Short mmCIF file of C-alpha atoms in Angstrom, two decimals:
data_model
loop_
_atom_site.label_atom_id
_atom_site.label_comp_id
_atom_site.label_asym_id
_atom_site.label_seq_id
_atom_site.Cartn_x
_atom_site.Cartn_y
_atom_site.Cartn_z
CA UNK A 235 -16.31 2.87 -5.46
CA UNK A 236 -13.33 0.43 -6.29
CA UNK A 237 -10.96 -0.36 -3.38
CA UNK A 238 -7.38 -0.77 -4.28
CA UNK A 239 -6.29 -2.13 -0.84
CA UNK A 240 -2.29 -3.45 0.11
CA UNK A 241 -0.49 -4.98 2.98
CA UNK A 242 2.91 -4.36 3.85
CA UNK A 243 5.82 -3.58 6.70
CA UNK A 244 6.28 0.05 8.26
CA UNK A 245 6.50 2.39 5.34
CA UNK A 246 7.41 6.34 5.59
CA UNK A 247 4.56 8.85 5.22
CA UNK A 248 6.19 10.63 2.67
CA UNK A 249 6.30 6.93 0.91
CA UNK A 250 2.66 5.87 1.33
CA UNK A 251 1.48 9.20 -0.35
CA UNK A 252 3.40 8.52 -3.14
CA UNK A 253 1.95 4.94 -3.27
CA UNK A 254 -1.52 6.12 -3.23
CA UNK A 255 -0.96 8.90 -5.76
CA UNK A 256 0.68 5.92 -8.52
CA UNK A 257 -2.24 3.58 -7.34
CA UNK A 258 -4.71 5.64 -8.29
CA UNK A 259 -3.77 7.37 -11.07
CA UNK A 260 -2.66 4.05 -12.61
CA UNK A 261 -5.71 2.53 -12.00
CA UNK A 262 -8.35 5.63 -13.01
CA UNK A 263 -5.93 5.47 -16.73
CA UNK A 264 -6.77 1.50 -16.82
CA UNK A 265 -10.28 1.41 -15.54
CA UNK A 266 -11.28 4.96 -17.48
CA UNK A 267 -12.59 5.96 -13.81
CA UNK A 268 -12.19 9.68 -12.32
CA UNK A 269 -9.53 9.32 -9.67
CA UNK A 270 -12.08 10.38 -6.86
CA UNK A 271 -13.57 7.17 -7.03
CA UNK A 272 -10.93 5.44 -5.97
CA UNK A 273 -10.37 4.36 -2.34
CA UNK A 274 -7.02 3.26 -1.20
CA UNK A 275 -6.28 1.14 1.76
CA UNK A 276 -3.00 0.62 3.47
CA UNK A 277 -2.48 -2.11 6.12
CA UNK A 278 0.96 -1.89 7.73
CA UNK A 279 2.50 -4.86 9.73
CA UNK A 280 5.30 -5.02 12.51
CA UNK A 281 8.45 -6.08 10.84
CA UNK A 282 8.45 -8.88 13.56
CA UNK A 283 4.40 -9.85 12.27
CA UNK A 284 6.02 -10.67 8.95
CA UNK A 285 7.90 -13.45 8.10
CA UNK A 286 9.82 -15.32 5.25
CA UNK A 287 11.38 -17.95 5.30
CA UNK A 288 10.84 -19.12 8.53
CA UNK A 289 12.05 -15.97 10.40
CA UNK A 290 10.52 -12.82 10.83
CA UNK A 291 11.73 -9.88 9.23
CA UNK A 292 12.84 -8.22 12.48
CA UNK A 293 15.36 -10.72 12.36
CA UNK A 294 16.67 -10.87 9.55
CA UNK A 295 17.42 -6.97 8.92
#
């Protein structure tokens, strides 16, 4: 059971399918896995729980 597992800022549901579809198939092709193995986890921040360079993204948008 591999866990492909990413972190990022709000994302559209439309766009997180999409991830998990490409994340998967990519990695069933490189690991020679069926794609029902595969377990995808998406953590999703606040854009003001994220920062770079010393402000948070809420602030800089």
């Amino acid at each position: 059971m591999p866990v492909i597992s990413i972190e990022m800022g709000p994302t559209a549901l439309e766009k997180k399918q999409e991830l998990i579809q490409a994340l998967t198939t990519a990695a069933a092709k490189i690991l020679t896995l069926p794609e029902q193995s595969f377990h995808v986890l998406i953590k999703e921040y606040p854009l003001d729980a994220i920062g770079v360079g010393g402000q948070s993204l809420s602030h800089r948008i």
